[in-house]
Amino acid sequence: MNSSNFRVDENILNKLLNPEDRKDLLDDIFKKLESLSSSEIIELKFLEISNGRIPVITINKPNDLSQIKRVFVFTGAQHNEYNGLFGQIAFLSELIANNSIDLLPENSAIVLFPLMNPYGFLNPRRDNKSGYYLKSGANLNRCWRRTFIPNFVENNEEVDLKPIPENSMAFKNFIQKYWDREIELYIVDFHETSLFRRFSEDMAKNLNAFYKFEHPYQMWTVQYLTKYEDLPKREPLFVKPSQCIDHLHFNLNINQGEKLREDFKKAWEINKDKLPFYYVFTRKSKDFCKSIAKKVQDNLKDILWDIRKPAHQHVANHGCIVCLGYSTSRPKTYTCELEVDKQFFNLFEEAEKCNSDRVYFTKKLKNINNTIEIVKETIKQAISS
Ligand SMILES: [Zn+2]
Ligand SMILES: [Zn+2]
């Protein structure tokens, strides 16, 4: 893995695609992190848990913690997604190559958690959704409120996660020294989802006046991918058909539905080889998150979907990192999340496609490197915000 401008190359992608090679790849990644952390103000530690090692890198921590005013924490790879892992490596590589550590804001520290679920990384199987889950079968991104807010009980999904995973406890213990201070704490969490692409592919074919909308991302995609002037002016654009509670329909007649499908298809053709993305915030992190989203969108126009609104309020009530920021009584806690295209939803299917189709492999490599660009740019905009 060479340094200055880090990219995922063919060799890394091949190893990602082959579970047998994951151990080797992780050794390389850890070596890379070690080589990037050899300076005085970049410190690497491994948090040992019973089924793996969680790397954590602290940048720019003052010797005297009372000097500190803001801490930016970036997390990645809670699930089978590696945009955060490789994006954080790319950020660190660039920081060192450009000699720009001195330019970091004073009194601010940066903490990188590039690999929160090392077990999933090393053990992608069909029965754990290609490494999506922890060894216990739990979804790590549902336990954060219970980890940080004593006796938190609100949602059954979270109650099921007893005991609290070692992964989130290790994270909590590490950042406790910051959490306990009256400072600004920003946590940006990197994820991937297959929904944008799956829904768009279907809608490009099947959208009509009677299309069933069962997920908020479907409506989001129509509204944000189709040009504003092409959207029929109907308020509301989506309605609940009588006696149905599980989905919505367009509030459109057949002709308007046909026109919308044509417009959507056009938008899809323009955007499909680029990267879908979506930032999520809470009421508390809204300004921070929206400003990052806007700057990243402007700076990476060439590789990102051209959408009308890149940041949205978090809707579900569950124990993810974003909800932690919303539910905690700790002041000045700003949490947000970035979702981009999922690369390894089904690792085994991806391996098959990549092995039999060179064009697909090359496209995937490009797509993965675009996910790294957006992560890197997000970190840069966050710490300079
Ligand atoms: Zn995720
Ligand atoms: Zn969430």
Short mmCIF file of C-alpha atoms and ligand atoms in Angstrom, two decimals:
data_model
loop_
_atom_site.label_atom_id
_atom_site.label_comp_id
_atom_site.label_asym_id
_atom_site.label_seq_id
_atom_site.Cartn_x
_atom_site.Cartn_y
_atom_site.Cartn_z
CA MET A 1 0.00 0.00 0.00
CA ASN A 2 1.81 3.14 -1.11
CA SER A 3 1.36 6.38 0.69
CA SER A 4 0.78 9.89 -0.61
CA ASN A 5 -2.41 9.55 -2.62
CA PHE A 6 -4.02 6.45 -1.18
CA ARG A 7 -6.41 4.53 -3.41
CA VAL A 8 -7.95 1.09 -3.33
CA ASP A 9 -6.10 -0.76 -6.08
CA GLU A 10 -6.84 -4.06 -7.85
CA ASN A 11 -4.87 -6.00 -5.29
CA ILE A 12 -6.87 -4.61 -2.34
CA LEU A 13 -10.18 -5.16 -4.10
CA ASN A 14 -9.25 -8.74 -4.95
CA LYS A 15 -8.41 -9.39 -1.32
CA LEU A 16 -11.63 -7.76 -0.13
CA LEU A 17 -13.56 -10.05 -2.46
CA ASN A 18 -11.92 -13.20 -1.15
CA PRO A 19 -12.65 -14.03 2.52
CA GLU A 20 -9.50 -16.20 2.65
CA ASP A 21 -7.38 -13.11 1.93
CA ARG A 22 -9.01 -10.81 4.45
CA LYS A 23 -6.53 -11.68 7.22
CA ASP A 24 -3.60 -10.76 4.97
CA LEU A 25 -5.30 -7.57 3.96
CA LEU A 26 -5.97 -6.59 7.57
CA ASP A 27 -2.31 -7.16 8.42
CA ASP A 28 -1.38 -4.82 5.56
CA ILE A 29 -3.92 -2.25 6.75
CA PHE A 30 -2.58 -2.34 10.31
CA LYS A 31 0.98 -2.00 9.02
CA LYS A 32 -0.12 0.95 6.95
CA LEU A 33 -1.74 2.59 9.98
CA GLU A 34 1.46 2.00 11.96
CA SER A 35 3.59 3.64 9.30
CA LEU A 36 1.23 6.62 9.19
CA SER A 37 1.36 7.07 12.95
CA SER A 38 5.06 7.38 13.51
CA SER A 39 5.04 11.11 14.16
CA GLU A 40 4.67 12.76 17.55
CA ILE A 41 1.21 14.12 17.03
CA ILE A 42 -0.32 11.06 15.39
CA GLU A 43 -0.81 8.29 17.87
CA LEU A 44 -2.07 4.78 17.07
CA LYS A 45 -3.52 2.41 19.64
CA PHE A 46 -5.25 -0.93 19.32
CA LEU A 47 -8.19 -1.56 21.62
CA GLU A 48 -8.16 -5.29 22.32
CA ILE A 49 -11.53 -7.01 22.48
CA SER A 50 -12.20 -10.72 22.68
CA ASN A 51 -12.76 -11.11 18.94
CA GLY A 52 -10.39 -8.61 17.40
CA ARG A 53 -8.44 -5.39 17.64
CA ILE A 54 -10.02 -2.00 17.06
CA PRO A 55 -7.48 0.54 15.77
CA VAL A 56 -7.81 4.13 16.96
CA ILE A 57 -5.71 7.07 15.83
CA THR A 58 -5.52 10.36 17.69
CA ILE A 59 -4.22 13.41 15.88
CA ASN A 60 -3.18 16.69 17.47
CA LYS A 61 -4.00 15.83 21.09
CA PRO A 62 -2.45 18.46 23.40
CA ASN A 63 -0.35 17.22 26.30
CA ASP A 64 -2.59 19.17 28.60
CA LEU A 65 -6.18 18.13 27.94
CA SER A 66 -7.54 21.25 29.59
CA GLN A 67 -6.40 23.11 26.46
CA ILE A 68 -8.76 21.23 24.25
CA LYS A 69 -11.93 22.87 22.91
CA ARG A 70 -13.24 20.59 20.19
CA VAL A 71 -12.84 16.94 19.33
CA PHE A 72 -13.80 15.44 15.99
CA VAL A 73 -14.39 11.70 16.04
CA PHE A 74 -14.81 9.72 12.83
CA THR A 75 -16.04 6.14 12.85
CA GLY A 76 -16.27 3.54 10.11
CA ALA A 77 -16.90 -0.11 9.30
CA GLN A 78 -19.50 -0.89 11.95
CA HIS A 79 -20.99 -3.05 9.19
CA ASN A 80 -19.69 -4.59 5.98
CA GLU A 81 -18.77 -1.21 4.50
CA TYR A 82 -15.24 0.07 4.09
CA ASN A 83 -15.62 3.62 2.81
CA GLY A 84 -14.83 4.91 6.30
CA LEU A 85 -11.86 2.57 6.70
CA PHE A 86 -10.13 3.44 3.44
CA GLY A 87 -11.35 7.05 3.45
CA GLN A 88 -9.73 7.64 6.84
CA ILE A 89 -6.48 6.05 5.64
CA ALA A 90 -6.61 8.33 2.58
CA PHE A 91 -7.20 11.37 4.77
CA LEU A 92 -4.26 10.50 7.00
CA SER A 93 -1.98 9.76 4.03
CA GLU A 94 -2.79 13.11 2.47
CA LEU A 95 -2.34 14.98 5.74
CA ILE A 96 1.17 13.57 6.06
CA ALA A 97 2.13 13.82 2.38
CA ASN A 98 1.10 17.48 2.23
CA ASN A 99 2.78 18.21 5.50
CA SER A 100 -0.43 19.90 6.59
CA ILE A 101 -0.58 18.70 10.19
CA ASP A 102 0.51 22.19 11.31
CA LEU A 103 -2.55 23.59 9.58
CA LEU A 104 -4.97 21.69 11.81
CA PRO A 105 -7.15 23.97 13.91
CA GLU A 106 -5.64 24.78 17.29
CA ASN A 107 -7.16 23.25 20.41
CA SER A 108 -8.88 20.62 18.28
CA ALA A 109 -8.09 16.94 18.28
CA ILE A 110 -9.13 14.36 15.70
CA VAL A 111 -9.88 10.76 16.60
CA LEU A 112 -10.22 8.14 13.87
CA PHE A 113 -11.94 4.78 14.41
CA PRO A 114 -11.60 3.30 10.93
CA LEU A 115 -12.64 -0.28 11.79
CA MET A 116 -15.30 -0.69 14.47
CA ASN A 117 -16.21 -4.29 13.60
CA PRO A 118 -12.97 -6.20 12.95
CA TYR A 119 -14.75 -9.54 13.40
CA GLY A 120 -17.12 -8.78 10.52
CA PHE A 121 -14.19 -7.69 8.36
CA LEU A 122 -12.35 -10.96 8.93
CA ASN A 123 -15.35 -13.28 8.79
CA PRO A 124 -17.67 -12.34 5.97
CA ARG A 125 -20.15 -15.19 5.51
CA ARG A 126 -23.52 -15.66 3.92
CA ASP A 127 -25.14 -16.16 7.32
CA ASN A 128 -23.87 -12.85 8.74
CA LYS A 129 -24.78 -10.75 5.70
CA SER A 130 -21.17 -10.68 4.41
CA GLY A 131 -19.80 -9.52 7.77
CA TYR A 132 -22.54 -7.00 8.58
CA TYR A 133 -23.08 -8.21 12.15
CA LEU A 134 -20.90 -8.62 15.22
CA LYS A 135 -19.88 -12.12 16.26
CA SER A 136 -22.85 -12.19 18.66
CA GLY A 137 -25.19 -11.55 15.72
CA ALA A 138 -25.99 -8.04 17.00
CA ASN A 139 -26.12 -4.90 14.89
CA LEU A 140 -23.45 -2.65 16.41
CA ASN A 141 -25.19 0.50 15.23
CA ARG A 142 -28.17 -0.14 17.51
CA CYS A 143 -26.39 -0.05 20.86
CA TRP A 144 -24.99 3.46 21.18
CA ARG A 145 -27.64 5.00 23.42
CA ARG A 146 -27.43 2.08 25.79
CA THR A 147 -23.65 2.35 25.83
CA PHE A 148 -23.56 6.04 26.70
CA ILE A 149 -26.85 6.75 28.46
CA PRO A 150 -27.14 4.76 31.70
CA ASN A 151 -30.30 2.63 31.89
CA PHE A 152 -31.55 3.79 28.53
CA VAL A 153 -34.70 1.86 27.63
CA GLU A 154 -37.01 2.99 24.94
CA ASN A 155 -36.88 0.71 21.99
CA ASN A 156 -37.10 -3.09 21.92
CA GLU A 157 -34.36 -3.43 19.36
CA GLU A 158 -31.93 -1.93 21.83
CA VAL A 159 -33.10 -4.01 24.78
CA ASP A 160 -32.33 -7.14 22.74
CA LEU A 161 -28.69 -6.13 22.57
CA LYS A 162 -27.81 -7.08 26.13
CA PRO A 163 -25.03 -7.27 27.02
CA ILE A 164 -23.61 -4.11 25.50
CA PRO A 165 -21.01 -5.10 22.83
CA GLU A 166 -17.33 -4.85 23.74
CA ASN A 167 -16.83 -2.77 20.59
CA SER A 168 -18.99 0.10 21.78
CA MET A 169 -17.65 -0.15 25.35
CA ALA A 170 -14.06 0.10 24.07
CA PHE A 171 -15.06 3.18 22.07
CA LYS A 172 -16.79 4.73 25.08
CA ASN A 173 -13.85 4.12 27.39
CA PHE A 174 -11.48 5.66 24.88
CA ILE A 175 -13.41 8.88 24.35
CA GLN A 176 -14.55 9.23 27.98
CA LYS A 177 -11.75 11.72 28.67
CA TYR A 178 -13.29 14.01 26.05
CA TRP A 179 -16.93 13.17 26.79
CA ASP A 180 -16.52 14.28 30.41
CA ARG A 181 -15.24 17.73 29.48
CA GLU A 182 -17.38 20.71 28.56
CA ILE A 183 -16.11 20.80 25.01
CA GLU A 184 -17.65 20.46 21.57
CA LEU A 185 -17.78 16.86 20.47
CA TYR A 186 -18.49 15.97 16.86
CA ILE A 187 -19.00 12.38 15.76
CA VAL A 188 -19.30 11.60 12.06
CA ASP A 189 -20.15 8.01 11.19
CA PHE A 190 -19.57 6.50 7.73
CA HIS A 191 -22.00 3.96 6.28
CA GLU A 192 -23.11 2.50 2.97
CA THR A 193 -26.53 1.43 1.74
CA SER A 194 -27.68 -0.47 -1.33
CA LEU A 195 -31.10 1.16 -1.30
CA PHE A 196 -30.45 4.22 -3.48
CA ARG A 197 -29.25 2.15 -6.39
CA ARG A 198 -31.75 -0.67 -5.95
CA PHE A 199 -34.73 1.70 -5.79
CA SER A 200 -33.50 3.87 -8.66
CA GLU A 201 -32.94 0.93 -10.99
CA ASP A 202 -36.47 -0.24 -10.31
CA MET A 203 -38.02 3.19 -10.65
CA ALA A 204 -36.22 3.93 -13.92
CA LYS A 205 -38.17 0.95 -15.31
CA ASN A 206 -41.41 0.91 -13.38
CA LEU A 207 -42.26 4.37 -12.15
CA ASN A 208 -45.86 5.36 -12.94
CA ALA A 209 -48.81 7.09 -11.32
CA PHE A 210 -49.57 3.94 -9.31
CA TYR A 211 -46.06 3.18 -8.05
CA LYS A 212 -46.01 1.95 -4.45
CA PHE A 213 -43.68 3.86 -2.14
CA GLU A 214 -42.76 1.72 0.82
CA HIS A 215 -39.52 3.34 1.97
CA PRO A 216 -38.59 7.00 2.56
CA TYR A 217 -35.52 6.62 0.30
CA GLN A 218 -37.79 5.89 -2.68
CA MET A 219 -39.59 9.20 -2.30
CA TRP A 220 -36.33 10.92 -1.49
CA THR A 221 -34.79 9.64 -4.72
CA VAL A 222 -37.66 10.82 -6.89
CA GLN A 223 -37.72 14.23 -5.28
CA TYR A 224 -34.01 14.84 -5.21
CA LEU A 225 -32.84 13.23 -8.43
CA THR A 226 -35.57 14.65 -10.67
CA LYS A 227 -35.02 18.29 -11.49
CA TYR A 228 -37.24 20.58 -9.46
CA GLU A 229 -38.85 22.13 -12.54
CA ASP A 230 -39.68 18.64 -13.86
CA LEU A 231 -41.61 17.62 -10.75
CA PRO A 232 -45.40 18.05 -11.04
CA LYS A 233 -46.56 20.79 -8.70
CA ARG A 234 -48.79 18.75 -6.41
CA GLU A 235 -49.11 19.28 -2.67
CA PRO A 236 -48.49 16.79 -1.27
CA LEU A 237 -46.69 14.87 -4.01
CA PHE A 238 -47.26 11.58 -2.13
CA VAL A 239 -50.48 10.43 -0.47
CA LYS A 240 -51.75 7.42 1.47
CA PRO A 241 -54.29 5.47 -0.57
CA SER A 242 -57.43 4.83 1.48
CA GLN A 243 -57.19 1.80 3.78
CA CYS A 244 -53.50 1.20 3.09
CA ILE A 245 -51.07 2.05 5.81
CA ASP A 246 -47.88 0.40 4.60
CA HIS A 247 -47.18 2.49 1.52
CA LEU A 248 -47.87 5.76 -0.30
CA HIS A 249 -48.76 6.63 -3.87
CA PHE A 250 -48.17 9.62 -6.10
CA ASN A 251 -50.85 12.23 -5.99
CA LEU A 252 -50.76 12.28 -9.82
CA ASN A 253 -52.87 11.35 -12.82
CA ILE A 254 -51.65 8.79 -15.39
CA ASN A 255 -50.17 11.38 -17.77
CA GLN A 256 -48.27 13.14 -15.03
CA GLY A 257 -46.96 9.75 -13.90
CA GLU A 258 -45.73 8.96 -17.42
CA LYS A 259 -43.99 12.29 -17.72
CA LEU A 260 -42.35 11.85 -14.35
CA ARG A 261 -41.03 8.44 -15.35
CA GLU A 262 -39.42 9.94 -18.46
CA ASP A 263 -37.88 12.73 -16.42
CA PHE A 264 -36.67 10.29 -13.80
CA LYS A 265 -35.12 8.05 -16.46
CA LYS A 266 -33.23 11.00 -17.88
CA ALA A 267 -31.94 11.96 -14.44
CA TRP A 268 -30.96 8.35 -13.77
CA GLU A 269 -28.99 8.10 -17.04
CA ILE A 270 -27.00 11.19 -16.12
CA ASN A 271 -26.28 10.07 -12.56
CA LYS A 272 -26.09 6.29 -12.54
CA ASP A 273 -22.31 6.04 -12.95
CA LYS A 274 -21.74 8.54 -10.16
CA LEU A 275 -22.05 8.13 -6.43
CA PRO A 276 -25.32 8.47 -4.50
CA PHE A 277 -24.84 10.10 -1.10
CA TYR A 278 -26.91 11.35 1.79
CA TYR A 279 -26.00 13.02 5.10
CA VAL A 280 -28.17 12.54 8.18
CA PHE A 281 -28.37 14.95 11.12
CA THR A 282 -30.27 15.61 14.34
CA ARG A 283 -31.81 18.93 15.34
CA LYS A 284 -28.60 19.60 17.27
CA SER A 285 -26.19 18.82 14.42
CA LYS A 286 -28.27 20.31 11.62
CA ASP A 287 -26.19 23.42 10.90
CA PHE A 288 -22.87 21.58 11.14
CA CYS A 289 -24.02 18.72 8.91
CA LYS A 290 -25.77 20.85 6.29
CA SER A 291 -22.75 23.05 5.88
CA ILE A 292 -20.42 20.08 5.37
CA ALA A 293 -22.86 18.47 2.94
CA LYS A 294 -23.10 21.59 0.83
CA LYS A 295 -19.34 22.12 0.63
CA VAL A 296 -18.63 18.47 -0.16
CA GLN A 297 -21.31 18.48 -2.87
CA ASP A 298 -19.82 21.63 -4.44
CA ASN A 299 -16.27 20.33 -4.32
CA LEU A 300 -17.02 16.85 -5.66
CA LYS A 301 -19.67 17.69 -8.28
CA ASP A 302 -17.94 15.54 -10.89
CA ILE A 303 -18.25 12.28 -8.98
CA LEU A 304 -21.48 12.67 -6.96
CA TRP A 305 -25.16 12.38 -7.84
CA ASP A 306 -26.58 15.76 -8.71
CA ILE A 307 -29.22 15.97 -5.98
CA ARG A 308 -31.22 18.87 -4.66
CA LYS A 309 -30.81 18.29 -0.95
CA PRO A 310 -27.80 16.38 0.36
CA ALA A 311 -28.61 16.45 4.10
CA HIS A 312 -31.69 15.24 5.93
CA GLN A 313 -32.99 14.95 9.45
CA HIS A 314 -32.70 11.46 10.96
CA VAL A 315 -36.10 9.78 11.13
CA ALA A 316 -35.90 6.35 12.81
CA ASN A 317 -35.84 6.05 16.60
CA HIS A 318 -33.09 3.53 17.28
CA GLY A 319 -29.69 3.26 18.92
CA CYS A 320 -27.42 4.44 16.10
CA ILE A 321 -24.66 6.99 16.64
CA VAL A 322 -26.82 9.77 15.22
CA CYS A 323 -29.60 8.98 17.72
CA LEU A 324 -27.06 8.94 20.54
CA GLY A 325 -26.34 12.60 19.85
CA TYR A 326 -30.04 13.34 19.86
CA SER A 327 -30.89 11.43 23.03
CA THR A 328 -27.98 12.31 25.28
CA SER A 329 -28.24 15.19 27.73
CA ARG A 330 -24.56 15.98 27.15
CA PRO A 331 -24.42 19.52 25.73
CA LYS A 332 -22.53 20.29 22.51
CA THR A 333 -22.71 16.76 21.12
CA TYR A 334 -23.10 16.86 17.36
CA THR A 335 -23.58 13.55 15.56
CA CYS A 336 -24.15 12.86 11.91
CA GLU A 337 -23.80 10.14 9.35
CA LEU A 338 -22.93 9.76 5.71
CA GLU A 339 -24.51 7.09 3.52
CA VAL A 340 -23.07 6.23 0.10
CA ASP A 341 -23.37 3.32 -2.32
CA LYS A 342 -23.00 -0.12 -0.73
CA GLN A 343 -20.17 -2.16 -2.23
CA PHE A 344 -20.38 -5.54 -0.50
CA PHE A 345 -24.05 -6.09 0.30
CA ASN A 346 -23.57 -9.67 -0.90
CA LEU A 347 -19.82 -10.28 -1.07
CA PHE A 348 -20.19 -13.63 -2.83
CA GLU A 349 -22.34 -12.22 -5.60
CA GLU A 350 -19.92 -9.31 -6.03
CA ALA A 351 -16.96 -11.70 -6.25
CA GLU A 352 -18.73 -13.68 -8.94
CA LYS A 353 -19.60 -10.60 -10.97
CA CYS A 354 -16.07 -9.18 -10.61
CA ASN A 355 -14.42 -12.46 -11.59
CA SER A 356 -16.52 -12.94 -14.69
CA ASP A 357 -16.73 -9.37 -15.93
CA ARG A 358 -13.64 -7.19 -16.19
CA VAL A 359 -15.68 -4.06 -16.98
CA TYR A 360 -17.75 -4.57 -13.84
CA PHE A 361 -14.58 -4.98 -11.75
CA THR A 362 -13.06 -1.77 -13.12
CA LYS A 363 -16.28 0.17 -12.57
CA LYS A 364 -16.50 -1.11 -9.03
CA LEU A 365 -12.95 -0.05 -8.30
CA LYS A 366 -13.75 3.43 -9.53
CA ASN A 367 -16.94 3.54 -7.47
CA ILE A 368 -15.08 2.44 -4.34
CA ASN A 369 -12.46 5.13 -4.85
CA ASN A 370 -15.22 7.69 -5.21
CA THR A 371 -16.57 6.61 -1.80
CA ILE A 372 -13.09 7.24 -0.42
CA GLU A 373 -12.99 10.72 -1.94
CA ILE A 374 -16.26 11.73 -0.30
CA VAL A 375 -15.15 10.41 3.11
CA LYS A 376 -11.84 12.26 2.84
CA GLU A 377 -13.56 15.47 1.79
CA THR A 378 -16.14 15.11 4.57
CA ILE A 379 -13.39 14.86 7.19
CA LYS A 380 -11.59 17.87 5.74
CA GLN A 381 -14.74 19.99 5.71
CA ALA A 382 -15.78 18.83 9.17
CA ILE A 383 -12.54 19.75 10.89
CA SER A 384 -12.34 23.12 9.17
CA SER A 385 -15.98 24.02 9.80
ZN ZN B 1 -23.58 0.66 8.22
ZN ZN B 2 -29.92 5.74 12.60
#
